[in-house]
Amino acid sequence: MDIGVQQKKQHMIRGQLVEWIQGATPGSRLLPERELSSHFGVSRTTLRRAVDDLVESGILKRVPGSGVYLNSSPADKKYKICLAYDNEMDSVHQPFLATQLHQFEVEISKRGGIAVPVPFSVNAEMPPALNSADGLVLFGSVYPSWLPVDKPMVILFDPEHLIPEASYVLSDEYFNGMIAANYVFSLGHSKSAFIGDTERYFWARDRYRALCDAAAETGNPKPELLANQYNRPVLVGMAKQVKASGVTVVVCANDYIAMGLISALHRIGVKVPEDISVVGYDDVDASVYSHPPITTVRLPVEEAVYVAANELEERILHVGKNIPKRITLLAKLIVRGSCAAI
């Protein structure tokens, strides 16, 4: 199954479980796994992952030999935060989105609140869960006109859509691009390429611009720009194009693209990093399991979630008194095996 479809199903199941939890009695037991998977129309593996996330966040608890139970009463929760994201977000975003949603659920649970993932569509009506929310966190780049701007709101990692009432927690993508660019050129690479859709995504555009500027500053040729369809991984045709171009390093707009490129290069007999080095961005969980593991720029997700949760708490507790903030955090280079010196 495509990773985007799988992640989307998992988030939807988790959101429906949380909605059930809000109206359930403390200590209530979930239906058996087989019945729940049949009810939601998903595999038991997908259901189990959604339940495991809620167990890890402290909302549910497993009792060996007995089942899964509601760990605490929703009435005891301090507040409810809706994690609103675009239900039609393309598959390239899904791994990074999954990481953000999970971190928020864990963080809000630690603070005595409850986080509810809410998928939405720009053409749909407002999901009922947003009406009862104490605060909102927005992911993705589509913001419907019906968003309740009277509620405390934080937008994560997306500076492009201006909502004056919202606070922003961001990472400087040009700076992040420079982190990767300075590293690859310090290893002696001169001819480079970038894979990403710089027309559609601001973060790809900023990362590529940084690579170009770093190349110019070090006297290297302008990096070649390649684009792939974001609804699927990099395929063999693009890997052949990369090989034919004579580049020694490819910087990919994110880890999803990097994993696809490495796989495609292997299929045509190109070794990574012996023949071509590859660098990604985001440091999604799967990047460490790639072969070789991906050198990447880790976005400060945990820190961003913590800062965003603090900002929401302040705005919930002091409604109308807090001025929306714009907070920028720094990323970090994670060196693994996919990139090597010339």
Tab-separated table of C-alpha atoms in Angstrom:
chain	number	residue	atom	x	y	z
A	1	MET	CA	0.000	0.000	0.000
A	2	ASP	CA	1.200	3.550	-0.778
A	3	ILE	CA	2.653	5.133	2.372
A	4	GLY	CA	0.450	8.225	1.967
A	5	VAL	CA	-2.769	6.192	1.816
A	6	GLN	CA	-1.677	4.109	4.792
A	7	GLN	CA	-0.781	7.153	6.889
A	8	LYS	CA	-4.052	8.887	5.949
A	9	LYS	CA	-6.119	5.871	7.051
A	10	GLN	CA	-4.190	5.642	10.298
A	11	HIS	CA	-4.833	9.332	11.110
A	12	MET	CA	-8.523	9.030	10.307
A	13	ILE	CA	-8.929	5.974	12.550
A	14	ARG	CA	-7.055	7.680	15.345
A	15	GLY	CA	-9.267	10.761	15.012
A	16	GLN	CA	-12.452	8.657	15.168
A	17	LEU	CA	-11.164	6.833	18.230
A	18	VAL	CA	-10.469	10.133	19.955
A	19	GLU	CA	-13.983	11.346	19.131
A	20	TRP	CA	-15.339	8.187	20.793
A	21	ILE	CA	-13.092	8.758	23.814
A	22	GLN	CA	-14.570	12.225	24.392
A	23	GLY	CA	-18.016	10.758	25.057
A	24	ALA	CA	-16.896	7.571	26.797
A	25	THR	CA	-16.937	6.683	30.488
A	26	PRO	CA	-13.551	6.429	32.275
A	27	GLY	CA	-12.333	2.841	32.220
A	28	SER	CA	-14.398	1.936	29.154
A	29	ARG	CA	-13.031	-0.957	27.123
A	30	LEU	CA	-12.526	-0.774	23.380
A	31	LEU	CA	-14.192	-3.380	21.202
A	32	PRO	CA	-11.950	-6.310	20.229
A	33	GLU	CA	-9.417	-5.526	17.538
A	34	ARG	CA	-11.123	-7.732	14.954
A	35	GLU	CA	-14.490	-5.993	15.399
A	36	LEU	CA	-12.970	-2.507	15.274
A	37	SER	CA	-10.951	-3.203	12.116
A	38	SER	CA	-14.090	-4.573	10.459
A	39	HIS	CA	-16.128	-1.546	11.594
A	40	PHE	CA	-13.609	0.957	10.205
A	41	GLY	CA	-12.896	-1.079	7.078
A	42	VAL	CA	-9.125	-1.191	7.622
A	43	SER	CA	-6.571	-3.887	8.281
A	44	ARG	CA	-5.832	-4.929	11.841
A	45	THR	CA	-2.272	-3.623	11.350
A	46	THR	CA	-3.525	-0.109	10.534
A	47	LEU	CA	-5.937	-0.185	13.466
A	48	ARG	CA	-3.228	-1.430	15.834
A	49	ARG	CA	-0.897	1.419	14.853
A	50	ALA	CA	-3.606	4.000	15.545
A	51	VAL	CA	-4.345	2.421	18.948
A	52	ASP	CA	-0.615	2.180	19.760
A	53	ASP	CA	-0.234	5.921	19.165
A	54	LEU	CA	-3.030	6.649	21.635
A	55	VAL	CA	-1.521	4.232	24.163
A	56	GLU	CA	1.861	5.949	23.849
A	57	SER	CA	0.251	9.364	24.310
A	58	GLY	CA	-1.394	8.164	27.541
A	59	ILE	CA	-4.989	8.397	26.354
A	60	LEU	CA	-5.500	4.618	26.224
A	61	LYS	CA	-3.876	1.787	28.167
A	62	ARG	CA	-3.355	-1.875	27.362
A	63	VAL	CA	-4.157	-4.460	30.028
A	64	PRO	CA	-2.387	-7.746	29.174
A	65	GLY	CA	-4.878	-10.542	28.639
A	66	SER	CA	-7.837	-8.186	28.938
A	67	GLY	CA	-7.861	-5.499	26.239
A	68	VAL	CA	-7.479	-1.762	25.679
A	69	TYR	CA	-9.152	0.733	28.024
A	70	LEU	CA	-9.728	4.468	28.315
A	71	ASN	CA	-6.987	5.669	30.626
A	72	SER	CA	-8.589	8.827	31.970
A	73	SER	CA	-11.785	10.791	31.858
A	74	PRO	CA	-12.144	13.413	29.134
A	75	ALA	CA	-13.890	15.501	31.769
A	76	ASP	CA	-10.553	15.705	33.598
A	77	LYS	CA	-8.806	17.205	30.588
A	78	LYS	CA	-7.823	20.860	30.798
A	79	TYR	CA	-8.500	21.654	27.169
A	80	LYS	CA	-9.088	20.223	23.728
A	81	ILE	CA	-6.804	21.054	20.802
A	82	CYS	CA	-7.846	20.256	17.232
A	83	LEU	CA	-5.019	19.340	14.862
A	84	ALA	CA	-6.477	20.391	11.516
A	85	TYR	CA	-4.833	19.186	8.308
A	86	ASP	CA	-5.700	18.959	4.627
A	87	ASN	CA	-7.378	15.617	3.961
A	88	GLU	CA	-6.130	15.726	0.363
A	89	MET	CA	-2.511	16.433	1.266
A	90	ASP	CA	-0.335	14.592	-1.245
A	91	SER	CA	1.676	11.531	-0.255
A	92	VAL	CA	5.027	13.308	-0.148
A	93	HIS	CA	3.873	15.171	2.975
A	94	GLN	CA	2.410	12.202	4.805
A	95	PRO	CA	5.483	10.899	6.699
A	96	PHE	CA	6.355	14.381	7.997
A	97	LEU	CA	2.708	15.104	8.833
A	98	ALA	CA	2.474	11.820	10.757
A	99	THR	CA	5.485	12.810	12.848
A	100	GLN	CA	3.996	16.206	13.694
A	101	LEU	CA	0.563	14.840	14.615
A	102	HIS	CA	2.018	12.156	16.845
A	103	GLN	CA	4.325	14.575	18.662
A	104	PHE	CA	1.422	16.955	19.307
A	105	GLU	CA	-0.800	14.222	20.722
A	106	VAL	CA	1.955	13.147	23.111
A	107	GLU	CA	2.759	16.726	24.171
A	108	ILE	CA	-0.836	17.815	24.735
A	109	SER	CA	-1.549	14.635	26.703
A	110	LYS	CA	1.422	15.357	28.978
A	111	ARG	CA	-0.109	18.727	29.747
A	112	GLY	CA	-3.467	17.229	30.693
A	113	GLY	CA	-5.210	18.150	27.463
A	114	ILE	CA	-6.539	16.119	24.570
A	115	ALA	CA	-5.505	16.451	20.920
A	116	VAL	CA	-7.973	15.561	18.150
A	117	PRO	CA	-6.708	15.100	14.564
A	118	VAL	CA	-9.260	16.699	12.216
A	119	PRO	CA	-8.876	16.100	8.472
A	120	PHE	CA	-10.660	18.711	6.384
A	121	SER	CA	-11.291	19.630	2.778
A	122	VAL	CA	-11.367	23.165	1.418
A	123	ASN	CA	-14.765	22.590	-0.190
A	124	ALA	CA	-16.375	20.821	2.770
A	125	GLU	CA	-18.334	22.193	5.708
A	126	MET	CA	-16.581	22.925	8.977
A	127	PRO	CA	-15.939	19.709	10.955
A	128	PRO	CA	-18.064	19.783	14.168
A	129	ALA	CA	-15.008	19.083	16.321
A	130	LEU	CA	-13.648	22.578	15.584
A	131	ASN	CA	-16.646	24.225	17.282
A	132	SER	CA	-15.848	22.648	20.630
A	133	ALA	CA	-12.075	23.139	20.427
A	134	ASP	CA	-10.227	25.405	22.859
A	135	GLY	CA	-7.446	25.941	20.336
A	136	LEU	CA	-6.319	24.964	16.835
A	137	VAL	CA	-3.091	23.850	15.201
A	138	LEU	CA	-3.025	24.045	11.402
A	139	PHE	CA	-0.902	21.902	9.093
A	140	GLY	CA	-0.618	22.114	5.322
A	141	SER	CA	-1.208	25.030	3.015
A	142	VAL	CA	-5.000	25.183	2.499
A	143	TYR	CA	-7.046	27.271	4.923
A	144	PRO	CA	-10.818	27.311	4.290
A	145	SER	CA	-12.727	30.526	4.856
A	146	TRP	CA	-14.807	28.935	7.617
A	147	LEU	CA	-11.922	28.470	10.073
A	148	PRO	CA	-12.993	29.851	13.488
A	149	VAL	CA	-10.463	32.689	13.794
A	150	ASP	CA	-11.873	33.655	17.201
A	151	LYS	CA	-10.080	30.649	18.729
A	152	PRO	CA	-6.373	30.598	19.669
A	153	MET	CA	-4.542	29.296	16.619
A	154	VAL	CA	-0.980	28.213	15.774
A	155	ILE	CA	0.280	27.469	12.266
A	156	LEU	CA	3.195	25.073	12.043
A	157	PHE	CA	5.983	25.277	9.424
A	158	ASP	CA	3.974	27.263	6.841
A	159	PRO	CA	4.602	31.028	6.550
A	160	GLU	CA	2.875	31.511	3.197
A	161	HIS	CA	-0.770	31.909	4.239
A	162	LEU	CA	-1.350	35.006	6.304
A	163	ILE	CA	-3.871	34.715	9.133
A	164	PRO	CA	-3.381	37.806	11.345
A	165	GLU	CA	-5.021	36.155	14.367
A	166	ALA	CA	-2.656	33.147	14.309
A	167	SER	CA	0.757	32.591	15.835
A	168	TYR	CA	3.412	30.951	13.652
A	169	VAL	CA	6.087	28.439	14.609
A	170	LEU	CA	8.473	28.146	11.684
A	171	SER	CA	11.882	27.033	10.518
A	172	ASP	CA	13.875	29.212	8.094
A	173	GLU	CA	13.968	27.064	4.960
A	174	TYR	CA	16.647	29.132	3.241
A	175	PHE	CA	18.869	28.695	6.294
A	176	ASN	CA	18.037	24.986	6.321
A	177	GLY	CA	19.038	24.822	2.672
A	178	MET	CA	22.372	26.413	3.496
A	179	ILE	CA	23.033	23.745	6.131
A	180	ALA	CA	22.864	21.008	3.491
A	181	ALA	CA	24.563	23.069	0.771
A	182	ASN	CA	27.572	24.054	2.872
A	183	TYR	CA	28.007	20.439	3.933
A	184	VAL	CA	28.021	18.917	0.427
A	185	PHE	CA	30.395	21.535	-0.968
A	186	SER	CA	32.722	21.104	2.032
A	187	LEU	CA	33.073	17.446	0.986
A	188	GLY	CA	34.504	18.478	-2.369
A	189	HIS	CA	31.412	18.074	-4.527
A	190	SER	CA	31.162	20.591	-7.340
A	191	LYS	CA	28.513	19.388	-9.776
A	192	SER	CA	25.186	19.043	-7.956
A	193	ALA	CA	21.480	18.654	-8.649
A	194	PHE	CA	18.284	19.355	-6.746
A	195	ILE	CA	15.057	17.340	-6.999
A	196	GLY	CA	11.865	19.092	-5.942
A	197	ASP	CA	8.919	21.144	-7.117
A	198	THR	CA	10.105	24.728	-6.661
A	199	GLU	CA	7.018	26.103	-8.400
A	200	ARG	CA	4.505	24.517	-6.057
A	201	TYR	CA	6.251	24.446	-2.669
A	202	PHE	CA	7.950	27.385	-0.943
A	203	TRP	CA	10.193	25.132	1.129
A	204	ALA	CA	11.545	23.401	-1.995
A	205	ARG	CA	12.108	26.798	-3.616
A	206	ASP	CA	13.988	28.186	-0.610
A	207	ARG	CA	16.118	25.063	-0.246
A	208	TYR	CA	17.067	25.126	-3.923
A	209	ARG	CA	17.832	28.873	-3.811
A	210	ALA	CA	20.208	28.264	-0.902
A	211	LEU	CA	21.966	25.488	-2.849
A	212	CYS	CA	22.393	27.828	-5.831
A	213	ASP	CA	23.752	30.657	-3.672
A	214	ALA	CA	26.197	28.338	-1.896
A	215	ALA	CA	27.391	26.968	-5.245
A	216	ALA	CA	28.015	30.495	-6.535
A	217	GLU	CA	29.872	31.492	-3.371
A	218	THR	CA	32.191	28.480	-3.680
A	219	GLY	CA	32.776	28.896	-7.408
A	220	ASN	CA	30.817	25.811	-8.409
A	221	PRO	CA	28.371	25.461	-11.331
A	222	LYS	CA	24.705	26.251	-10.774
A	223	PRO	CA	22.936	23.109	-9.479
A	224	GLU	CA	20.708	21.386	-12.003
A	225	LEU	CA	17.003	21.491	-11.123
A	226	LEU	CA	14.966	18.315	-11.647
A	227	ALA	CA	11.288	17.802	-10.875
A	228	ASN	CA	9.315	14.657	-10.156
A	229	GLN	CA	5.614	13.975	-9.713
A	230	TYR	CA	4.888	14.250	-6.024
A	231	ASN	CA	2.186	11.608	-6.029
A	232	ARG	CA	4.804	8.872	-6.439
A	233	PRO	CA	8.458	8.225	-5.561
A	234	VAL	CA	11.352	8.943	-7.892
A	235	LEU	CA	11.337	6.341	-10.671
A	236	VAL	CA	14.084	4.745	-12.758
A	237	GLY	CA	13.713	7.289	-15.564
A	238	MET	CA	14.783	10.136	-13.305
A	239	ALA	CA	17.571	8.039	-11.804
A	240	LYS	CA	18.921	7.539	-15.339
A	241	GLN	CA	18.660	11.276	-15.908
A	242	VAL	CA	20.649	11.898	-12.723
A	243	LYS	CA	23.302	9.400	-13.789
A	244	ALA	CA	23.592	10.888	-17.280
A	245	SER	CA	23.971	14.435	-15.916
A	246	GLY	CA	27.326	13.582	-14.331
A	247	VAL	CA	26.468	15.079	-10.935
A	248	THR	CA	28.194	13.685	-7.864
A	249	VAL	CA	25.600	14.776	-5.307
A	250	VAL	CA	21.830	15.203	-5.368
A	251	VAL	CA	20.048	17.272	-2.739
A	252	CYS	CA	16.397	16.190	-2.506
A	253	ALA	CA	13.618	18.460	-1.286
A	254	ASN	CA	12.749	15.932	1.433
A	255	ASP	CA	13.485	12.418	2.672
A	256	TYR	CA	10.593	10.831	0.775
A	257	ILE	CA	12.179	11.907	-2.511
A	258	ALA	CA	15.639	10.893	-1.295
A	259	MET	CA	14.458	7.372	-0.425
A	260	GLY	CA	12.853	7.002	-3.835
A	261	LEU	CA	15.985	8.233	-5.603
A	262	ILE	CA	18.295	5.873	-3.702
A	263	SER	CA	16.067	2.913	-4.529
A	264	ALA	CA	15.902	3.885	-8.225
A	265	LEU	CA	19.674	4.421	-8.425
A	266	HIS	CA	20.281	0.968	-6.952
A	267	ARG	CA	18.028	-0.536	-9.624
A	268	ILE	CA	20.229	0.849	-12.419
A	269	GLY	CA	23.475	-0.179	-10.744
A	270	VAL	CA	24.485	3.185	-9.264
A	271	LYS	CA	25.924	2.944	-5.756
A	272	VAL	CA	25.099	5.458	-3.026
A	273	PRO	CA	27.287	7.163	-1.870
A	274	GLU	CA	30.202	5.594	-3.805
A	275	ASP	CA	28.966	6.851	-7.193
A	276	ILE	CA	26.452	9.546	-6.242
A	277	SER	CA	25.762	11.083	-2.832
A	278	VAL	CA	22.205	11.861	-1.741
A	279	VAL	CA	20.929	14.311	0.894
A	280	GLY	CA	17.355	14.804	2.145
A	281	TYR	CA	15.384	17.009	4.526
A	282	ASP	CA	13.019	16.495	7.487
A	283	ASP	CA	14.574	13.388	9.112
A	284	VAL	CA	11.366	11.348	9.032
A	285	ASP	CA	11.514	8.070	10.958
A	286	ALA	CA	11.954	5.947	7.839
A	287	SER	CA	15.082	7.831	6.735
A	288	VAL	CA	17.272	5.894	9.165
A	289	TYR	CA	16.089	2.583	7.685
A	290	SER	CA	16.975	3.480	4.110
A	291	HIS	CA	19.952	1.662	2.580
A	292	PRO	CA	22.163	3.503	3.175
A	293	PRO	CA	20.603	5.647	5.928
A	294	ILE	CA	19.936	9.163	4.681
A	295	THR	CA	22.045	12.193	5.522
A	296	THR	CA	19.387	14.806	6.145
A	297	VAL	CA	18.522	18.152	7.699
A	298	ARG	CA	16.347	17.523	10.745
A	299	LEU	CA	13.562	20.021	11.186
A	300	PRO	CA	13.006	20.904	14.868
A	301	VAL	CA	9.668	19.083	15.160
A	302	GLU	CA	9.856	18.245	18.866
A	303	GLU	CA	10.942	21.758	19.771
A	304	ALA	CA	8.311	23.284	17.471
A	305	VAL	CA	5.561	21.179	19.040
A	306	TYR	CA	6.685	22.147	22.543
A	307	VAL	CA	6.846	25.847	21.646
A	308	ALA	CA	3.493	25.707	19.839
A	309	ALA	CA	1.843	23.969	22.812
A	310	ASN	CA	3.201	26.669	25.136
A	311	GLU	CA	1.864	29.380	22.836
A	312	LEU	CA	-1.585	27.740	22.706
A	313	GLU	CA	-1.717	27.406	26.486
A	314	GLU	CA	-0.859	31.070	26.940
A	315	ARG	CA	-3.476	32.176	24.432
A	316	ILE	CA	-6.143	29.873	25.876
A	317	LEU	CA	-5.503	31.095	29.423
A	318	HIS	CA	-5.320	34.767	28.411
A	319	VAL	CA	-7.889	35.081	25.645
A	320	GLY	CA	-7.703	38.441	23.902
A	321	LYS	CA	-4.603	39.561	25.782
A	322	ASN	CA	-1.833	37.755	23.935
A	323	ILE	CA	-0.436	39.196	20.728
A	324	PRO	CA	0.134	36.533	18.035
A	325	LYS	CA	3.804	35.637	17.722
A	326	ARG	CA	6.099	34.563	14.904
A	327	ILE	CA	8.698	32.139	16.275
A	328	THR	CA	11.547	30.794	14.115
A	329	LEU	CA	13.539	27.698	15.118
A	330	LEU	CA	16.791	26.241	13.793
A	331	ALA	CA	17.271	22.910	12.004
A	332	LYS	CA	20.214	20.514	12.389
A	333	LEU	CA	22.345	18.439	10.023
A	334	ILE	CA	22.176	14.678	10.627
A	335	VAL	CA	25.112	12.900	8.959
A	336	ARG	CA	24.519	9.289	7.936
A	337	GLY	CA	25.715	7.032	5.165
A	338	SER	CA	24.112	8.430	1.979
A	339	CYS	CA	26.585	11.284	1.485
A	340	ALA	CA	30.375	11.022	1.308
A	341	ALA	CA	33.374	13.083	0.247
A	342	ILE	CA	34.553	12.985	-3.368
